[in-house]
Short mmCIF file of N, CA and C in Angstrom, two decimals:
data_model
loop_
_atom_site.label_atom_id
_atom_site.label_comp_id
_atom_site.label_asym_id
_atom_site.label_seq_id
_atom_site.Cartn_x
_atom_site.Cartn_y
_atom_site.Cartn_z
N UNK N 24 116.50 98.45 124.30
CA UNK N 24 117.14 97.78 123.35
C UNK N 24 116.68 96.23 123.14
N UNK N 25 116.61 95.99 122.54
CA UNK N 25 116.54 94.16 122.25
C UNK N 25 118.10 93.55 122.41
N UNK N 26 117.70 92.47 122.97
CA UNK N 26 118.83 91.51 123.79
C UNK N 26 119.33 90.79 122.51
N UNK N 27 118.46 90.45 121.55
CA UNK N 27 118.63 89.83 120.25
C UNK N 27 119.91 90.70 119.22
N UNK N 28 120.67 90.06 119.05
CA UNK N 28 121.55 90.64 117.87
C UNK N 28 120.91 91.08 116.87
N UNK N 29 121.15 92.25 116.04
CA UNK N 29 120.53 92.41 114.90
C UNK N 29 121.12 91.52 113.89
N UNK N 30 120.24 91.44 112.58
CA UNK N 30 120.86 90.23 111.24
C UNK N 30 121.80 91.61 110.80
N UNK N 31 122.21 90.40 109.55
CA UNK N 31 123.19 90.98 108.97
C UNK N 31 122.91 92.31 107.93
N UNK N 32 121.59 92.11 107.54
CA UNK N 32 120.86 93.27 106.73
C UNK N 32 120.59 94.57 107.72
N UNK N 33 119.96 94.35 108.99
CA UNK N 33 120.07 95.77 109.75
C UNK N 33 121.38 96.44 109.71
N UNK N 34 122.23 95.24 110.12
CA UNK N 34 123.80 96.12 110.52
C UNK N 34 124.24 96.74 109.30
N UNK N 35 124.16 96.08 108.14
CA UNK N 35 124.50 96.81 106.89
C UNK N 35 123.78 98.43 106.51
N UNK N 36 122.33 98.38 106.82
CA UNK N 36 121.90 99.59 106.68
C UNK N 36 121.84 100.50 107.84
N UNK N 37 122.35 100.09 108.85
CA UNK N 37 122.85 101.04 109.67
C UNK N 37 123.95 101.96 109.43
N UNK N 38 125.07 100.48 108.87
CA UNK N 38 126.66 101.38 108.62
C UNK N 38 126.20 101.97 107.33
N UNK N 39 125.44 101.99 106.71
CA UNK N 39 125.51 102.88 105.32
C UNK N 39 124.77 104.01 105.64
N UNK N 40 124.05 104.28 106.92
CA UNK N 40 123.27 105.63 107.19
C UNK N 40 124.67 106.28 107.89
N UNK N 41 125.24 105.38 108.62
CA UNK N 41 126.23 106.23 109.09
C UNK N 41 127.06 106.75 108.34
N UNK N 42 127.55 105.64 107.33
CA UNK N 42 128.52 106.05 106.25
C UNK N 42 128.42 107.51 105.95
N UNK N 43 127.06 107.46 105.24
CA UNK N 43 126.28 109.06 104.76
C UNK N 43 126.64 110.20 105.74
N UNK N 44 126.31 110.03 107.13
CA UNK N 44 126.47 111.31 108.08
C UNK N 44 127.67 111.31 108.14
N UNK N 45 128.81 110.71 108.18
CA UNK N 45 130.45 110.69 108.58
C UNK N 45 130.83 111.69 107.50
N UNK N 46 130.28 112.43 106.71
CA UNK N 46 130.76 113.92 106.17
C UNK N 46 130.22 115.12 106.65
N UNK N 47 131.06 115.79 106.86
CA UNK N 47 130.51 117.24 107.88
C UNK N 47 129.51 117.98 106.92
N UNK N 48 129.81 118.20 105.64
CA UNK N 48 128.67 118.75 105.10
C UNK N 48 127.46 118.05 105.15
N UNK N 49 127.35 116.89 104.90
CA UNK N 49 126.32 115.96 104.64
C UNK N 49 125.42 116.35 105.99
N UNK N 50 126.19 115.82 107.36
CA UNK N 50 125.62 116.09 108.71
C UNK N 50 125.08 117.64 108.76
N UNK N 51 126.11 118.56 108.28
CA UNK N 51 124.86 119.91 108.51
C UNK N 51 123.80 120.24 107.50
N UNK N 52 123.82 119.27 106.70
CA UNK N 52 122.57 119.32 106.05
C UNK N 52 121.77 118.73 106.49
N UNK N 53 122.04 117.39 106.92
CA UNK N 53 120.78 116.58 107.79
C UNK N 53 120.09 117.55 108.90
N UNK N 54 121.36 118.18 109.46
CA UNK N 54 120.75 119.07 110.81
C UNK N 54 119.92 120.08 110.37
N UNK N 55 120.06 120.18 109.31
CA UNK N 55 118.95 121.48 108.88
C UNK N 55 117.81 120.77 108.23
N UNK N 56 117.71 119.83 107.29
CA UNK N 56 116.43 119.16 107.04
C UNK N 56 115.90 118.32 108.26
N UNK N 57 116.24 118.32 109.05
CA UNK N 57 115.70 117.70 110.19
C UNK N 57 114.47 118.52 110.88
N UNK N 58 114.77 119.72 111.03
CA UNK N 58 113.74 120.62 111.05
C UNK N 58 113.07 121.36 110.39
N UNK N 59 113.05 121.08 108.72
CA UNK N 59 112.78 121.89 107.89
C UNK N 59 112.65 121.47 106.55
N UNK N 60 111.83 122.04 105.60
CA UNK N 60 111.80 121.56 104.29
C UNK N 60 112.95 123.22 103.47
N UNK N 61 114.01 122.58 102.91
CA UNK N 61 114.89 123.46 101.89
C UNK N 61 115.03 123.21 100.64
N UNK N 62 115.29 124.47 99.74
CA UNK N 62 115.58 123.91 98.65
C UNK N 62 117.33 123.96 98.53
N UNK N 63 118.05 123.68 97.14
CA UNK N 63 119.01 123.44 97.14
C UNK N 63 119.81 124.88 97.17
N UNK N 64 119.37 125.97 96.98
CA UNK N 64 120.07 127.18 96.79
C UNK N 64 119.75 127.52 98.55
N UNK N 65 118.80 127.25 99.15
CA UNK N 65 118.97 127.97 100.61
C UNK N 65 119.77 126.93 101.45
N UNK N 66 119.87 125.87 101.19
CA UNK N 66 121.01 124.98 101.73
C UNK N 66 122.43 125.12 101.75
N UNK N 67 122.61 125.82 100.23
CA UNK N 67 124.21 125.87 99.88
C UNK N 67 124.33 127.16 100.79
N UNK N 68 123.76 128.40 100.74
CA UNK N 68 123.68 129.31 101.51
C UNK N 68 123.99 129.15 102.99
N UNK N 69 123.03 128.68 103.38
CA UNK N 69 123.09 128.14 105.12
C UNK N 69 124.09 127.44 105.24
N UNK N 70 124.35 126.41 104.61
CA UNK N 70 126.22 125.98 104.97
C UNK N 70 127.58 126.52 104.35
N UNK N 71 127.03 127.31 103.35
CA UNK N 71 128.43 128.13 102.74
C UNK N 71 129.04 126.92 101.99
N UNK N 72 128.45 126.56 101.19
CA UNK N 72 128.91 125.17 100.59
C UNK N 72 128.42 125.53 98.99
N UNK N 73 129.42 125.20 97.89
CA UNK N 73 128.67 125.61 96.63
C UNK N 73 127.50 125.01 96.12
N UNK N 74 126.54 125.23 95.49
CA UNK N 74 125.41 124.54 94.91
C UNK N 74 125.67 123.36 94.33
N UNK N 75 126.47 122.70 93.23
CA UNK N 75 126.39 121.98 92.84
C UNK N 75 127.14 120.82 93.96
N UNK N 76 128.40 121.16 95.01
CA UNK N 76 128.77 120.12 95.84
C UNK N 76 127.14 119.80 96.50
N UNK N 77 126.36 120.99 97.25
CA UNK N 77 125.26 120.66 97.92
C UNK N 77 124.44 119.41 97.06
N UNK N 78 124.15 119.82 95.83
CA UNK N 78 123.37 119.23 95.10
C UNK N 78 123.78 117.46 95.07
N UNK N 79 125.27 117.06 94.93
CA UNK N 79 125.49 116.43 95.01
C UNK N 79 125.63 115.19 96.58
N UNK N 80 125.69 116.13 97.47
CA UNK N 80 125.74 115.86 99.12
C UNK N 80 123.97 115.38 99.00
N UNK N 81 122.60 116.18 98.55
CA UNK N 81 121.73 115.62 98.52
C UNK N 81 121.17 114.44 97.90
N UNK N 82 121.73 114.16 96.63
CA UNK N 82 121.59 112.68 95.77
C UNK N 82 122.18 111.89 96.41
N UNK N 83 123.17 111.68 97.34
CA UNK N 83 123.56 110.22 97.88
C UNK N 83 122.77 110.72 99.30
N UNK N 84 122.46 111.69 99.79
CA UNK N 84 121.43 111.19 101.08
C UNK N 84 120.19 110.90 100.36
N UNK N 85 119.57 111.40 99.41
CA UNK N 85 118.25 110.47 99.20
C UNK N 85 118.38 109.39 98.58
N UNK N 86 119.50 109.04 98.11
CA UNK N 86 119.48 107.25 97.44
C UNK N 86 120.05 106.60 98.82
N UNK N 87 120.42 107.27 99.68
CA UNK N 87 120.89 106.44 100.99
C UNK N 87 119.07 106.15 101.83
N UNK N 88 118.26 106.88 101.40
CA UNK N 88 117.00 106.94 102.01
C UNK N 88 116.86 107.98 103.42
N UNK N 89 117.58 108.76 103.54
CA UNK N 89 117.87 109.89 104.61
C UNK N 89 116.96 111.08 104.25
N UNK N 90 116.66 111.44 103.21
CA UNK N 90 115.96 112.58 102.91
C UNK N 90 115.10 112.49 101.68
N UNK N 91 114.16 113.10 101.56
CA UNK N 91 112.72 112.66 100.71
C UNK N 91 112.54 114.42 99.81
N UNK N 92 111.96 114.18 98.91
CA UNK N 92 111.55 115.20 98.09
C UNK N 92 110.34 115.82 97.71
N UNK N 93 109.81 117.18 97.74
CA UNK N 93 108.73 117.50 97.01
C UNK N 93 108.88 118.25 96.23
N UNK N 94 108.27 118.42 95.32
CA UNK N 94 108.05 119.43 94.43
C UNK N 94 106.98 120.48 94.77
N UNK N 95 107.30 121.84 94.78
CA UNK N 95 106.70 123.06 94.69
C UNK N 95 107.01 124.04 93.95
N UNK N 96 106.12 123.80 92.63
CA UNK N 96 106.34 124.68 91.61
C UNK N 96 107.48 123.92 90.99
N UNK N 97 108.80 125.18 90.63
CA UNK N 97 109.96 124.72 90.09
C UNK N 97 111.00 124.04 90.88
N UNK N 98 110.55 124.49 91.91
CA UNK N 98 111.69 124.18 93.20
C UNK N 98 111.63 122.67 93.62
N UNK N 99 112.57 122.04 94.38
CA UNK N 99 112.59 121.00 94.81
C UNK N 99 113.23 121.18 95.99
N UNK N 100 112.01 120.87 97.11
CA UNK N 100 112.34 120.87 98.68
C UNK N 100 113.00 119.58 98.93
N UNK N 101 113.61 119.46 99.79
CA UNK N 101 114.05 118.61 100.68
C UNK N 101 114.11 118.30 102.17
N UNK N 102 113.90 117.10 102.77
CA UNK N 102 113.43 117.05 104.22
C UNK N 102 113.81 115.87 104.46
N UNK N 103 114.52 116.01 106.25
CA UNK N 103 114.66 114.31 106.59
C UNK N 103 113.75 113.45 106.22
N UNK N 104 114.03 112.01 106.11
CA UNK N 104 112.85 111.29 105.85
C UNK N 104 111.59 110.88 106.75
N UNK N 105 112.36 111.07 108.12
CA UNK N 105 111.29 110.63 108.96
C UNK N 105 111.88 110.70 110.21
N UNK N 106 110.91 110.46 111.40
CA UNK N 106 111.34 110.72 112.68
C UNK N 106 112.34 109.90 113.27
N UNK N 107 112.81 108.43 112.62
CA UNK N 107 113.99 107.95 113.14
C UNK N 107 115.22 108.60 112.50
N UNK N 108 115.50 109.54 111.59
CA UNK N 108 116.25 110.03 111.11
C UNK N 108 116.73 111.15 111.80
N UNK N 109 115.60 112.20 112.00
CA UNK N 109 115.76 113.61 112.72
C UNK N 109 116.05 112.88 114.06
N UNK N 110 115.67 111.96 114.84
CA UNK N 110 116.10 111.65 116.12
C UNK N 110 117.70 111.24 116.12
N UNK N 111 117.83 110.08 115.04
CA UNK N 111 119.27 109.81 114.79
C UNK N 111 120.15 111.19 114.95
N UNK N 112 119.80 112.44 114.22
CA UNK N 112 120.84 113.67 113.86
C UNK N 112 120.79 114.07 115.32
N UNK N 113 119.44 114.39 116.00
CA UNK N 113 119.49 115.10 117.15
C UNK N 113 120.45 114.18 118.19
N UNK N 114 120.45 113.04 118.16
CA UNK N 114 121.35 112.28 119.20
C UNK N 114 122.89 112.40 118.65
N UNK N 115 123.16 112.29 117.59
CA UNK N 115 124.53 112.15 117.43
C UNK N 115 125.04 113.64 117.80
N UNK N 116 124.44 114.72 117.58
CA UNK N 116 124.80 116.09 117.95
C UNK N 116 124.72 116.07 119.23
N UNK N 117 123.81 115.86 120.13
CA UNK N 117 123.51 115.90 121.68
C UNK N 117 125.05 114.94 122.28
N UNK N 118 125.50 114.22 121.50
CA UNK N 118 126.62 113.18 122.20
C UNK N 118 127.83 114.24 121.82
N UNK N 119 127.81 114.92 120.62
CA UNK N 119 129.29 115.46 120.20
C UNK N 119 129.27 116.74 120.92
N UNK N 120 128.02 117.61 121.66
CA UNK N 120 128.23 118.24 122.59
C UNK N 120 128.48 118.00 123.69
N UNK N 121 128.28 117.01 124.09
CA UNK N 121 128.91 116.36 125.82
C UNK N 121 130.11 116.41 125.42
N UNK N 122 130.66 115.76 124.36
CA UNK N 122 132.27 115.46 124.08
C UNK N 122 132.89 117.13 123.84
N UNK N 123 132.42 117.81 123.41
CA UNK N 123 132.95 119.37 123.13
C UNK N 123 132.74 120.04 124.22
N UNK N 124 131.71 119.93 125.06
CA UNK N 124 131.71 121.17 126.09
C UNK N 124 132.30 120.33 127.36
N UNK N 125 132.49 119.07 127.26
CA UNK N 125 132.51 118.54 128.62
C UNK N 125 131.51 118.54 129.80
N UNK N 126 130.10 118.49 129.44
CA UNK N 126 129.16 117.91 130.25
C UNK N 126 128.84 116.77 130.52
N UNK N 127 129.07 116.55 131.69
CA UNK N 127 128.83 115.17 131.92
C UNK N 127 127.73 114.46 131.53
N UNK N 128 127.89 113.29 131.08
CA UNK N 128 126.91 112.38 130.23
C UNK N 128 125.98 111.94 131.34
N UNK N 129 124.83 111.66 130.53
CA UNK N 129 123.77 111.07 131.53
C UNK N 129 122.95 109.53 130.76
N UNK N 130 122.46 108.81 131.56
CA UNK N 130 121.95 107.48 131.30
C UNK N 130 120.78 107.84 131.11
#
């Protein structure tokens, strides 16, 4: 990590991303989207949340720049934006795994 303190814009962008991920449904959606593309109906089924609610969460994630879309005929497919976002999700859940399982931390 850089020793230079991040500027205000970078800190605010990071806080906005963490704010979006602080919701359990959005984090579960992002975990799925980090590994592939899915449409709203599939995501709704996998996270057991009503389709309208999943659509609203995806809209927020898209506005925050955490997911992107691709049209496939009449379907809209969602996916995590990039490697940084996928890594952020993986690291957050890896940290949670240590917290929940009691597995020793590592540096």
